[in-house]
mmCIF file of C-alpha atoms (C1' of nucleotides) in Angstrom:
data_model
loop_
_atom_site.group_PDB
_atom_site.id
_atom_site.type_symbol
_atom_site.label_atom_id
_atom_site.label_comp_id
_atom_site.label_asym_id
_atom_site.label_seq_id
_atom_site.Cartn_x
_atom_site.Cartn_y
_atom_site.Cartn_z
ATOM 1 C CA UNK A 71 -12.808 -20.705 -60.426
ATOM 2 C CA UNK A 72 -10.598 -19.799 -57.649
ATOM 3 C CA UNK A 73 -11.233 -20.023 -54.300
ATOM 4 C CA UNK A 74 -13.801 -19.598 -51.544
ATOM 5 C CA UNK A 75 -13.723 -15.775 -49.776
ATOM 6 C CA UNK A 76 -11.479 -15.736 -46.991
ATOM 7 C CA UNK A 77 -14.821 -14.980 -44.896
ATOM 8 C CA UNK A 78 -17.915 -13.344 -44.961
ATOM 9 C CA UNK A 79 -17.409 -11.276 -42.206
ATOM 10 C CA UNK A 80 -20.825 -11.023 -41.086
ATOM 11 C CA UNK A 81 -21.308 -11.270 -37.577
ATOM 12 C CA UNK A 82 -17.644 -11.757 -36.649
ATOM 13 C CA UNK A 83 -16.247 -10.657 -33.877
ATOM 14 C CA UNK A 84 -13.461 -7.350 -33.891
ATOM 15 C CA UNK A 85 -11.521 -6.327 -31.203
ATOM 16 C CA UNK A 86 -9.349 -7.733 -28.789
ATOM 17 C CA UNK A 87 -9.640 -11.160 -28.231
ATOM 18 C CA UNK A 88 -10.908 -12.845 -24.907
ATOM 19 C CA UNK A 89 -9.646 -15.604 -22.946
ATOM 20 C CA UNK A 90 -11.975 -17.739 -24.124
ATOM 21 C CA UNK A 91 -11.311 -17.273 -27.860
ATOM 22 C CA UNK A 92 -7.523 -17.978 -27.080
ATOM 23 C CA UNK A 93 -8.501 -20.847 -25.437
ATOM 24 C CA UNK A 94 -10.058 -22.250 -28.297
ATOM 25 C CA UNK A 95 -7.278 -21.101 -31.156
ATOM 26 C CA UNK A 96 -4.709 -22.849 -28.859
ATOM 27 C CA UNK A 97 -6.667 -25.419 -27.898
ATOM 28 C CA UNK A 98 -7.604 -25.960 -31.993
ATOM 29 C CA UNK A 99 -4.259 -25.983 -32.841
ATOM 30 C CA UNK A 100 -2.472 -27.773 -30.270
ATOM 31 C CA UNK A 101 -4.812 -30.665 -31.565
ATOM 32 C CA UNK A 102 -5.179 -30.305 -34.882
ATOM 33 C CA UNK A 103 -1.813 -28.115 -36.089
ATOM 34 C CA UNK A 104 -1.883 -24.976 -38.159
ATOM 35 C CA UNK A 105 -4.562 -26.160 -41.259
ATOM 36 C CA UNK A 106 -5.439 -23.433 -43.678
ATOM 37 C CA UNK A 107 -6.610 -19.444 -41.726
ATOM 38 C CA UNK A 108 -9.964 -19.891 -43.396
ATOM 39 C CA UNK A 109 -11.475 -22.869 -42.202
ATOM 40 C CA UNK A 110 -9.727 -22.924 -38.825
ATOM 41 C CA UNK A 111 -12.299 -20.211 -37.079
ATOM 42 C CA UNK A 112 -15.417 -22.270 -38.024
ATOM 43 C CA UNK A 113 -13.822 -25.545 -37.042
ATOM 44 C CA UNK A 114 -12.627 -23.565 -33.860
ATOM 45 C CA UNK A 115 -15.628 -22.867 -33.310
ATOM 46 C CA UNK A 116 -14.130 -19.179 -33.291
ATOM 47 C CA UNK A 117 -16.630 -16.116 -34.392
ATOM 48 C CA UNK A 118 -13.248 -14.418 -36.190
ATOM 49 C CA UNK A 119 -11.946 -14.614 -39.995
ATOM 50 C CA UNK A 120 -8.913 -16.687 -39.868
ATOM 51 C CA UNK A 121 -6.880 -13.519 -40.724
ATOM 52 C CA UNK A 122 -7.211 -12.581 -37.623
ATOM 53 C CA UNK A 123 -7.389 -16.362 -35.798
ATOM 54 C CA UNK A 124 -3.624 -16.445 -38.074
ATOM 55 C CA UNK A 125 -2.417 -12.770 -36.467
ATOM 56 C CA UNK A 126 -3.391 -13.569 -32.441
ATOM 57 C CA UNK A 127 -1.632 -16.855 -33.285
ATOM 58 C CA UNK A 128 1.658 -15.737 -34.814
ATOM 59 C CA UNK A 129 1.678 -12.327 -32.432
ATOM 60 C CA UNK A 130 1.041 -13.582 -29.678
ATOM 61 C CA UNK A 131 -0.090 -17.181 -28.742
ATOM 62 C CA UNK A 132 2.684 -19.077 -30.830
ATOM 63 C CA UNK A 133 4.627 -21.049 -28.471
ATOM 64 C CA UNK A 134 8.291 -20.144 -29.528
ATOM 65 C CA UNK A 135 7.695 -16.650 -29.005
ATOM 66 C CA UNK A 136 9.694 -14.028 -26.645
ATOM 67 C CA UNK A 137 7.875 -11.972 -24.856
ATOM 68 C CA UNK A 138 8.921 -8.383 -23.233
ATOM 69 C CA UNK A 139 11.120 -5.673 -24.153
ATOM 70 C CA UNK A 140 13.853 -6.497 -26.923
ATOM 71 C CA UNK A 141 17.013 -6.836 -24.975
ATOM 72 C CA UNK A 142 19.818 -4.246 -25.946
ATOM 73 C CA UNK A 143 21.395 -6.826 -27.951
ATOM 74 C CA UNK A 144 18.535 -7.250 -29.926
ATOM 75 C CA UNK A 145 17.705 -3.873 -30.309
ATOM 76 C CA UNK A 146 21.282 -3.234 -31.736
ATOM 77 C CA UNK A 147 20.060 -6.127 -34.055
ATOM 78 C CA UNK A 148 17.109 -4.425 -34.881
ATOM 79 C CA UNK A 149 18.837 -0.991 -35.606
ATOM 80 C CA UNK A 150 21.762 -2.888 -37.720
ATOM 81 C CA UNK A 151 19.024 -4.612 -39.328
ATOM 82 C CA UNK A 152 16.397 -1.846 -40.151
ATOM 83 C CA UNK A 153 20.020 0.336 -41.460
ATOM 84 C CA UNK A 154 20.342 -2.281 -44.159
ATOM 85 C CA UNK A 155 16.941 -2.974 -45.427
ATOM 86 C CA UNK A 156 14.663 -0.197 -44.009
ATOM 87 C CA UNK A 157 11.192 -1.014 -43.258
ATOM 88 C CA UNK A 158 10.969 -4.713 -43.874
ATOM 89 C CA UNK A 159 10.013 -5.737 -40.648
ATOM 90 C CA UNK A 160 9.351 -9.605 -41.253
ATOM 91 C CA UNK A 161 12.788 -9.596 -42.755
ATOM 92 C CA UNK A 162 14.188 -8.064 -39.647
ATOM 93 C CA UNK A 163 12.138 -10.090 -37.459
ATOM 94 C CA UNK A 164 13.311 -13.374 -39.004
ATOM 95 C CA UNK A 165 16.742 -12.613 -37.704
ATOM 96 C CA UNK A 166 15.401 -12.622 -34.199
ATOM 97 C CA UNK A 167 13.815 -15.913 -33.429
ATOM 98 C CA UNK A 168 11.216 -15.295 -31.367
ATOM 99 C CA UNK A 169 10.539 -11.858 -32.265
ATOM 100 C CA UNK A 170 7.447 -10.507 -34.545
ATOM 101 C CA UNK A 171 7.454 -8.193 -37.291
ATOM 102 C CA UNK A 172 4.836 -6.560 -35.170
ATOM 103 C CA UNK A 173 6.575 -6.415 -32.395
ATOM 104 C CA UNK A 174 9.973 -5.141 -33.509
ATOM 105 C CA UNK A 175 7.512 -2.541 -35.424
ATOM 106 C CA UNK A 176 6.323 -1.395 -33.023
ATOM 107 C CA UNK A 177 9.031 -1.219 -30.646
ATOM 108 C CA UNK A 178 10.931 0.401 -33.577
ATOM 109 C CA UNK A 179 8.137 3.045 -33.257
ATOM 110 C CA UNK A 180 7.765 3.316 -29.656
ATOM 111 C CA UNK A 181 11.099 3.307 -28.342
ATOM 112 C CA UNK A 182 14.130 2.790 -30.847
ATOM 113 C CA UNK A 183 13.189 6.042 -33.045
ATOM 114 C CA UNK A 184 13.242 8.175 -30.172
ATOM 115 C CA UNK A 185 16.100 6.493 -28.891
ATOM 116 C CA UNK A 186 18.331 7.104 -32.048
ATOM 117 C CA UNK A 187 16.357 10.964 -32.686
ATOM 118 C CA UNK A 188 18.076 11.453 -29.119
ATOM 119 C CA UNK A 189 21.497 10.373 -29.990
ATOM 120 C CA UNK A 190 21.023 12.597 -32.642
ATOM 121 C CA UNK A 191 20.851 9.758 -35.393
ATOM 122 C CA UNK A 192 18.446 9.746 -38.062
ATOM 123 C CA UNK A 193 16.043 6.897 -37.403
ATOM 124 C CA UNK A 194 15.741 7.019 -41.264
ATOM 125 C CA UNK A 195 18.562 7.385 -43.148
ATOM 126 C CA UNK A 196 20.755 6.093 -39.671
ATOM 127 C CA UNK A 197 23.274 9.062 -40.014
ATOM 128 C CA UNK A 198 23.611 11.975 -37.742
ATOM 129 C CA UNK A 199 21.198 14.141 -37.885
ATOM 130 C CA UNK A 200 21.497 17.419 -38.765
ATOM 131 C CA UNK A 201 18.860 20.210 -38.135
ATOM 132 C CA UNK A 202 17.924 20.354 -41.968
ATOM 133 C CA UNK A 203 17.329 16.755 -41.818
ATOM 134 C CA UNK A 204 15.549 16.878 -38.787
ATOM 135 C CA UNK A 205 13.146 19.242 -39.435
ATOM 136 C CA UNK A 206 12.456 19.020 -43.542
ATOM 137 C CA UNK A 207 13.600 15.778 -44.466
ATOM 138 C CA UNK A 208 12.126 13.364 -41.681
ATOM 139 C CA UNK A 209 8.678 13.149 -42.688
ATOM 140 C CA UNK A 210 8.825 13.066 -46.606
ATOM 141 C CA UNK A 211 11.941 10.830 -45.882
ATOM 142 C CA UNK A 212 9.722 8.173 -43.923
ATOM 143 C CA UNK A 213 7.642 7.733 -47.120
ATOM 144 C CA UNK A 214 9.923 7.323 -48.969
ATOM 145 C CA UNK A 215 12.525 5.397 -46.932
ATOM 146 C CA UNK A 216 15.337 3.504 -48.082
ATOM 147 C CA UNK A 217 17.446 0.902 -46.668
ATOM 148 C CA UNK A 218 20.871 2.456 -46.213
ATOM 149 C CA UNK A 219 22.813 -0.498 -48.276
ATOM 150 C CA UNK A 220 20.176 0.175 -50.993
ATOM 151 C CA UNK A 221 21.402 3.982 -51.032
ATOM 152 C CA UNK A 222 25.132 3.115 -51.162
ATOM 153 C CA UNK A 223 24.366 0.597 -53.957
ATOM 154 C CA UNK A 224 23.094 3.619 -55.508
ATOM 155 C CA UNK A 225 25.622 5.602 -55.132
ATOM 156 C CA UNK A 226 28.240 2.943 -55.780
ATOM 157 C CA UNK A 227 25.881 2.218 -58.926
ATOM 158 C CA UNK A 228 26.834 5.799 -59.996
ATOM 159 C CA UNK A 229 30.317 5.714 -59.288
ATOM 160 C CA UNK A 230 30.341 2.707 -61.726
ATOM 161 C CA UNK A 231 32.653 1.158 -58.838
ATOM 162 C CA UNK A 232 31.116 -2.089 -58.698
ATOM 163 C CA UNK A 233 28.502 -4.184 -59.761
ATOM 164 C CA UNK A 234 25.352 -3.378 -57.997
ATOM 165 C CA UNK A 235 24.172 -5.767 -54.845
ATOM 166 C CA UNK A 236 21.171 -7.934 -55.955
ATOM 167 C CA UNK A 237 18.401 -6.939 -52.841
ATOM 168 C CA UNK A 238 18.373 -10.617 -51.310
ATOM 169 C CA UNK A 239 21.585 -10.009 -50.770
ATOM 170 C CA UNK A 240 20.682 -7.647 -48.352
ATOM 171 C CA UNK A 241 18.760 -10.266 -46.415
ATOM 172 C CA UNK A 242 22.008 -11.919 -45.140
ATOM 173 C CA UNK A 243 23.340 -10.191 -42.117
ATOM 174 C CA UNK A 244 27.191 -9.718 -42.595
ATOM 175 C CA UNK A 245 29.310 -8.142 -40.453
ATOM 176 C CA UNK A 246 31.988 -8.321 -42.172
ATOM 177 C CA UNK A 247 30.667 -5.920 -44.831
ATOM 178 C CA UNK A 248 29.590 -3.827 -42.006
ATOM 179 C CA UNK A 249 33.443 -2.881 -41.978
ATOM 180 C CA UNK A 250 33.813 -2.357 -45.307
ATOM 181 C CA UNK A 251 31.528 0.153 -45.398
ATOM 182 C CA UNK A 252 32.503 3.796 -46.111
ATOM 183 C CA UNK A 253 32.470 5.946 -42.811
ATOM 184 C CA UNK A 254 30.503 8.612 -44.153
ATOM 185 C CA UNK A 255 27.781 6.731 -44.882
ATOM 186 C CA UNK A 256 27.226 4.415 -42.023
ATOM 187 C CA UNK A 257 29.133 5.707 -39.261
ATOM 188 C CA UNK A 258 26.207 4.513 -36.307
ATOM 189 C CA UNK A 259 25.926 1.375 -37.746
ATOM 190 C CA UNK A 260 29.366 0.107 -38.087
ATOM 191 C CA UNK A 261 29.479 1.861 -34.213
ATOM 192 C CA UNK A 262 26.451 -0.525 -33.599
ATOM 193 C CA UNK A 263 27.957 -3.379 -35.523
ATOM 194 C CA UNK A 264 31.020 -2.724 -33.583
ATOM 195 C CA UNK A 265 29.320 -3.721 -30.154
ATOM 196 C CA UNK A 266 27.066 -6.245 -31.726
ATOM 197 C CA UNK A 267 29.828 -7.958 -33.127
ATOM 198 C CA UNK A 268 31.440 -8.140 -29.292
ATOM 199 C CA UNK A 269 28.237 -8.865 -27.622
ATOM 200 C CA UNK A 270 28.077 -11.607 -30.833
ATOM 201 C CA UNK A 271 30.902 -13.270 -29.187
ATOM 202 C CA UNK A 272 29.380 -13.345 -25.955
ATOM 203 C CA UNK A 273 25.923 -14.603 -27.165
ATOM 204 C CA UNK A 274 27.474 -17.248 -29.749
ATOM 205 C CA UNK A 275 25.884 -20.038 -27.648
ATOM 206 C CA UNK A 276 22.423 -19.212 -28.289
ATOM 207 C CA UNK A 277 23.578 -17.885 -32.254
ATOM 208 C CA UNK A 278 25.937 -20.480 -32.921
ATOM 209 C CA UNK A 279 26.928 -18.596 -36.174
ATOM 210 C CA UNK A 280 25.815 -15.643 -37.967
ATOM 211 C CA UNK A 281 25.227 -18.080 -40.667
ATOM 212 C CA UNK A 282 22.894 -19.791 -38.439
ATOM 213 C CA UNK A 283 20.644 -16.812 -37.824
ATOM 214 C CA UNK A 284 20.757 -16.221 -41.308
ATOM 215 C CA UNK A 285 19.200 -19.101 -42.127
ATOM 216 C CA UNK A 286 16.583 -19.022 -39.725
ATOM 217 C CA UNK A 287 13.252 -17.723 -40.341
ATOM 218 C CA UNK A 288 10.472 -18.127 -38.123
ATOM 219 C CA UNK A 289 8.208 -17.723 -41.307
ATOM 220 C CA UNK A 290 9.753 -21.096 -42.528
ATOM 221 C CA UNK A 291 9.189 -23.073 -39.802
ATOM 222 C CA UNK A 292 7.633 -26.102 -40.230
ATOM 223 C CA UNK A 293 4.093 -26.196 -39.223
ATOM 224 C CA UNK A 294 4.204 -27.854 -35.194
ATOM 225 C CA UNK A 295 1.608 -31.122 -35.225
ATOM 226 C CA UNK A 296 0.650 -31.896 -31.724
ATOM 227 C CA UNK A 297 2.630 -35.110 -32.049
ATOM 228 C CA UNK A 298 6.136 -33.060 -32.347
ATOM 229 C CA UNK A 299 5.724 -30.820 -29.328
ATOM 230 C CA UNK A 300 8.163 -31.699 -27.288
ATOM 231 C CA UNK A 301 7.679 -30.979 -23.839
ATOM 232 C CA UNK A 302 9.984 -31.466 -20.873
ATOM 233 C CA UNK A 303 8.490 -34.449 -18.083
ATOM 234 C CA UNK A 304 11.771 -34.752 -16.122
ATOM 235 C CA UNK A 305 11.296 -33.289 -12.900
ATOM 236 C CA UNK A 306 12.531 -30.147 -12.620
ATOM 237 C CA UNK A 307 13.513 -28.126 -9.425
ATOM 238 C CA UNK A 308 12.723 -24.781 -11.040
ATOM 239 C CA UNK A 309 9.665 -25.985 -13.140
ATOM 240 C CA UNK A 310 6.568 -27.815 -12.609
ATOM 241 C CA UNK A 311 6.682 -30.692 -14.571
ATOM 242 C CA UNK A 312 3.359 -29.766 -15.478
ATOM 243 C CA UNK A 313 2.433 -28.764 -18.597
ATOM 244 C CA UNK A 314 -0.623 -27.116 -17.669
ATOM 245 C CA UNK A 315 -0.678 -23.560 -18.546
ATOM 246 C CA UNK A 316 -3.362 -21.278 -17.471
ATOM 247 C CA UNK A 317 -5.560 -18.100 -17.785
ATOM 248 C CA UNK A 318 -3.706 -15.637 -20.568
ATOM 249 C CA UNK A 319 -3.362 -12.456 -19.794
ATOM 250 C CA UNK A 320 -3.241 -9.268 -21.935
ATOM 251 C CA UNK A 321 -5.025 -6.616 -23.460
ATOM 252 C CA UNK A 322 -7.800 -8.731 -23.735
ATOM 253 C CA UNK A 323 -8.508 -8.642 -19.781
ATOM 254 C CA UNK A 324 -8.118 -12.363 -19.018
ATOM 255 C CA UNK A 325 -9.829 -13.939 -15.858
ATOM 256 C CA UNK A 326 -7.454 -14.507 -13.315
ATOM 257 C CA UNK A 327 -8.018 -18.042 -13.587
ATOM 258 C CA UNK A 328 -5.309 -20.418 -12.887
ATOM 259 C CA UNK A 329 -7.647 -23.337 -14.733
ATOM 260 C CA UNK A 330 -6.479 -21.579 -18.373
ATOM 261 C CA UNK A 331 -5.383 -24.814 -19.812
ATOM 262 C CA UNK A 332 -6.453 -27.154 -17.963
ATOM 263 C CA UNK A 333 -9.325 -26.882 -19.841
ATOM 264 C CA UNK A 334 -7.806 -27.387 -22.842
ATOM 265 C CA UNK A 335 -7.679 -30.982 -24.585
ATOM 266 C CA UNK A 336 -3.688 -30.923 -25.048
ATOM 267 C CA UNK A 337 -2.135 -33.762 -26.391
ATOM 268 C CA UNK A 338 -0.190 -36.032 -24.498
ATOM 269 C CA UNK A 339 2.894 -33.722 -24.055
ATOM 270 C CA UNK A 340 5.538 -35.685 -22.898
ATOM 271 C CA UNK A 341 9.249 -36.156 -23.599
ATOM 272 C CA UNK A 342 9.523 -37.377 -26.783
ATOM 273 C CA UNK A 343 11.811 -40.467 -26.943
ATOM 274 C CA UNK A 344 14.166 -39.042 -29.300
ATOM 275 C CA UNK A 345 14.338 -36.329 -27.023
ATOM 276 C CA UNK A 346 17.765 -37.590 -25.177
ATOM 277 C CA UNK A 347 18.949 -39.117 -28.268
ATOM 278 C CA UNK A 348 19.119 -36.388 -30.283
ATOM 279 C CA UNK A 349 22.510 -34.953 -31.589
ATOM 280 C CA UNK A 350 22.060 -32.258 -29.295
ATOM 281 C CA UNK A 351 24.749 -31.928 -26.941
ATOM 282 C CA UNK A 352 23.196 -32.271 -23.338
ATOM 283 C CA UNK A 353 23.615 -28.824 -22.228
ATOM 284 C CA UNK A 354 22.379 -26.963 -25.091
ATOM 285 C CA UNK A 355 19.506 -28.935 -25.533
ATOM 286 C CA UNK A 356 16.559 -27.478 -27.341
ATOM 287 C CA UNK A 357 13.030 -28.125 -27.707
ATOM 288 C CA UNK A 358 10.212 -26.182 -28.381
ATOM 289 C CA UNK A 359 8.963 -25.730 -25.258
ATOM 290 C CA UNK A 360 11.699 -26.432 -22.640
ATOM 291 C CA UNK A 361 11.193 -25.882 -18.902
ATOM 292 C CA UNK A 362 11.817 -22.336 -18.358
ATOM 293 C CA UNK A 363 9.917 -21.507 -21.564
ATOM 294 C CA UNK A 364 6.736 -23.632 -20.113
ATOM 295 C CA UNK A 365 7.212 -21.493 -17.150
ATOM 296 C CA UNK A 366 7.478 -18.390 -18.971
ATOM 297 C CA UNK A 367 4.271 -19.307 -20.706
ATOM 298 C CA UNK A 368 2.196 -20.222 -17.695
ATOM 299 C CA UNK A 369 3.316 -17.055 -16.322
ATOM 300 C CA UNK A 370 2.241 -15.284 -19.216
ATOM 301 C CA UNK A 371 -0.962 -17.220 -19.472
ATOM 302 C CA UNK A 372 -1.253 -16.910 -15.750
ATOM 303 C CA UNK A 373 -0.874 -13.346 -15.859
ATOM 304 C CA UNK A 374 1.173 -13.484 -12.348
ATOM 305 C CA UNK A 375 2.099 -10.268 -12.128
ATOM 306 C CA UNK A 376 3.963 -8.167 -15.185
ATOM 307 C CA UNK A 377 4.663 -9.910 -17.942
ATOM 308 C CA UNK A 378 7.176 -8.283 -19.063
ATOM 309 C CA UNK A 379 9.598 -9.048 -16.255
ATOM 310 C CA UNK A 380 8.662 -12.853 -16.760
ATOM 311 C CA UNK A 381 11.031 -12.363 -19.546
ATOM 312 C CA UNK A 382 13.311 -9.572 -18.464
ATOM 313 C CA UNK A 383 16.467 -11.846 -18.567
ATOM 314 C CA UNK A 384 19.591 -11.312 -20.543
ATOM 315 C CA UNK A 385 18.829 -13.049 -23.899
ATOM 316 C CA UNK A 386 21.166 -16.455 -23.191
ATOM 317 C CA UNK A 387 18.578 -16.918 -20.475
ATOM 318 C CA UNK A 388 15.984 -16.890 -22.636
ATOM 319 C CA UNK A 389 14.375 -20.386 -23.107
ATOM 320 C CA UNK A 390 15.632 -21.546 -26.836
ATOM 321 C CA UNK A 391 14.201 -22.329 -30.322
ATOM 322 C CA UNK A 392 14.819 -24.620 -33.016
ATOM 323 C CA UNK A 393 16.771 -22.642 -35.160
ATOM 324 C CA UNK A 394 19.075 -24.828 -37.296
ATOM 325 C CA UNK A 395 18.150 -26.622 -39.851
ATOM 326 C CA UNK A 396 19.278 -29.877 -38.925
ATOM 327 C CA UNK A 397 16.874 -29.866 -36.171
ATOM 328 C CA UNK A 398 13.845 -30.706 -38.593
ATOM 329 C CA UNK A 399 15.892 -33.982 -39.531
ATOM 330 C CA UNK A 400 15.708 -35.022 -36.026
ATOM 331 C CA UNK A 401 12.230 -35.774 -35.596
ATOM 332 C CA UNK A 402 11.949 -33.131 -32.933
ATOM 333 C CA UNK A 403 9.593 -30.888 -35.213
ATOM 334 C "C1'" DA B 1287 -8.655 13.281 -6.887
ATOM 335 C "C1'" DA B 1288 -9.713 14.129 -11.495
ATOM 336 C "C1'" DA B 1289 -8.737 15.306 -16.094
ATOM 337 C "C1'" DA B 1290 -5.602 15.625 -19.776
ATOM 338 C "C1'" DA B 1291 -1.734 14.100 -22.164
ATOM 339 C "C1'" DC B 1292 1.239 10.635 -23.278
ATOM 340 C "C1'" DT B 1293 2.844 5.847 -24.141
ATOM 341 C "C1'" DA B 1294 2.813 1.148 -25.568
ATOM 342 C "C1'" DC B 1295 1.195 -2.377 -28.153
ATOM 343 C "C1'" DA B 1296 -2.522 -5.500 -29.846
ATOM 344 C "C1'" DA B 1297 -5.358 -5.604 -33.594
ATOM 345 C "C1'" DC B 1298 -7.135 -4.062 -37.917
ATOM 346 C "C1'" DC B 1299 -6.885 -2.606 -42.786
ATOM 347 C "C1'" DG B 1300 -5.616 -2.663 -47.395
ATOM 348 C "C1'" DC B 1301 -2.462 -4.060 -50.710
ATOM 349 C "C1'" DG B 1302 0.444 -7.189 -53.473
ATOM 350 C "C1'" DC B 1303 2.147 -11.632 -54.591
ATOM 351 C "C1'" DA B 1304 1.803 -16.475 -55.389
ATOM 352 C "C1'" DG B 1305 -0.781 -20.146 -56.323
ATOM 353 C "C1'" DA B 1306 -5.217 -22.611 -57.155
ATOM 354 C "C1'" DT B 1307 -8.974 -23.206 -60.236
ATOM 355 C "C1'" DT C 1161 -4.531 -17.297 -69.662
ATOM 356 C "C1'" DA C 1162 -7.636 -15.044 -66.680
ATOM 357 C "C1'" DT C 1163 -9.748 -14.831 -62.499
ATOM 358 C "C1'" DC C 1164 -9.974 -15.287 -57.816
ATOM 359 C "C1'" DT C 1165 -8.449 -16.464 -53.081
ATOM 360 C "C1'" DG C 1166 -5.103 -17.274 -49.267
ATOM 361 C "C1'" DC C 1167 -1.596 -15.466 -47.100
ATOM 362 C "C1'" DG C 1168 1.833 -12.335 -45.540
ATOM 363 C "C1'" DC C 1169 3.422 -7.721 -45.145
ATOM 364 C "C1'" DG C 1170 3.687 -2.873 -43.750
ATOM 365 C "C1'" DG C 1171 1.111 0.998 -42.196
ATOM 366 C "C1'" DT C 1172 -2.344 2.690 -39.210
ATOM 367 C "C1'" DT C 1173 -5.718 2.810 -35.569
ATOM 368 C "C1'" DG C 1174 -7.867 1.909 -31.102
ATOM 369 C "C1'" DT C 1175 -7.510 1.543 -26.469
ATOM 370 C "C1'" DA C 1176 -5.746 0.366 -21.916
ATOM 371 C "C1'" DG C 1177 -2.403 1.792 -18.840
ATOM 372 C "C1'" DT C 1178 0.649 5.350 -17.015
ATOM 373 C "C1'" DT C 1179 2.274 9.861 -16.081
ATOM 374 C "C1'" DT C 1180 1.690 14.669 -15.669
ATOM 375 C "C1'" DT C 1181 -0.831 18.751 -14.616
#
DNA sequence: AAAAACTACAACCGCGCAGAT
DNA sequence: TATCTGCGCGGTTGTAGTTTT
């Protein structure tokens, strides 16, 4: 009769988590590979309920995460995004590889609402606002949000002008329609899509295609076994070649200890030997964790100053992700 | 210098869905 | 088929850090 309680929750441990207990998460997982959220914390030796072993791992200790402020180009993203299916932030977040729902949540929160209430955009409905709006409609709206392409389908639904949108359309980002749209009802996002679409040009090396990013979705990833990691031995004039990475720091107030993951019984990371015969062209080779992104980590993990700068690079800079799908044929994952 | 107010974000909570039994 | 759990999602809360008074 169905399945064991996810846990008993007696005597474990709330909060934020410590260095240690990432330590051991990482550690568990670099060995063993994502296994089911409910037996990990016991075999981790980790005094948490694997919901919450599953959130520190996909918030914030996965290795193919970005860390730091959302660039402006992804904020745009985020804005397009959140304009054409409203609060669905795991949808949103799967067009930005290495972004969290949580994180684009609560940026949209913290900074992009105020950002649009100041440019006099509705964060809600994403048209101007006007002091009605502002002032009766905002709250009640927020409830009751809805993605702006699900109220034109509405309204197109009642002009009997065309057959309505299934929702998963919604879930592919298309520009194109973004121009098709009628004025009225989008007129900062097509602005937006207008200088995403430019800045799309400039960033097509890291998105190859729109199509690309529509297919990616960090939730489908394939679950990372120790033997795919794929880490970088060539020496490196920028990097260590070093794979150690140390002390985390963050809300939890890490140690300043270097010694992090040194402690930690990684796997043999080396270069894999498919690494240089991949299809991958030589310059826009990807791994998982390539040089600067090893970097980036140990700097995160290191907590050497801000964190946030670590990453405060224009997005081509920042260190890449599998994102196509013909990657997982390639033995790299 | 200290207290209050504000900000940012990690973490938690509760719900719903899909799948296992 | 019914029941129950695992997982993921979105909303909310807690708290550390920062700024203002």
């Amino acid at each position: 009769m169905g399945r064991q309680p996810c846990c008993d929750k007696v005597g474990l441990k709330k909060g934020p988590w410590t260095a240690e207990e990432d330590k051991k998460l990482i550690n568990f997982i670099l060995t063993n590979g994502q296994c089911c959220w409910r037996a990990l914390p016991k075999l981790a030796g980790l005094l948490r309920c694997g919901k919450s072993c599953r959130l520190r791992w996909t918030n914030y200790l996965r290795p193919d995460l970005k860390r730091g402020l959302l660039s402006e180009y992804e904020e745009k993203m985020v804005i397009d995004l959140h304009a054409q299916l409203g609060n669905r932030w795991s949808k949103i977040a799967s067009h930005l590889p290495g972004r969290t729902d949580n994180e684009i949540k609560n940026h949209w929160n913290t900074h992009i609402k105020k950002k649009l209430k100041k440019m006099g955009i509705d964060p809600v409905t994403h048209k101007p606002l006007s002091n009605k709006t502002e002032e009766t409609q905002a709250q009640p709206d927020e409830q009751t949000h809805q993605p702006l392409q699900e109220q034109q389908q509405q309204q197109q639904q009642h002009q009997h002008q065309q057959q309505p949108i299934p929702v998963e359309k919604d879930l592919k980002f298309e520009p194109e329609k973004e121009q098709n749209r009628e004025p009225e009802t989008s007129v900062e996002s097509s602005t937006i899509t207008e200088e995403v679409k430019e800045e799309d040009q400039i960033m097509t090396p890291l998105f190859d295609s729109w199509e690309l990013m529509n297919e990616f979705c960090t939730d489908e990833a394939p679950i990372i076994e120790p033997n795919e990691i794929l880490v970088p031995s060539a020496p490196s004039s920028t990097s260590p070649t070093t794979t150690t990475i140390s002390s985390s720091t963050s809300t939890s107030s890490y140690s300043n200890s270097s010694n992090f993951l040194e402690d930690l019984l990684l796997p043999d990371l080396e270069w894999s030997d498919d690494y240089n015969d991949t299809n991958f062209d030589n310059n826009s080779s990807m791994a998982l964790w390539d040089d600067d992104f090893i970097g980036s980590w140990n700097s995160l993990i290191n907590g050497d100053g801000d964190r946030k700068q670590v990453f405060d690079a224009p997005i081509n800079q920042y260190p890449r992700v599998i994102m196509d799908s013909d990657s997982w044929d390639y033995g790299l994952f």
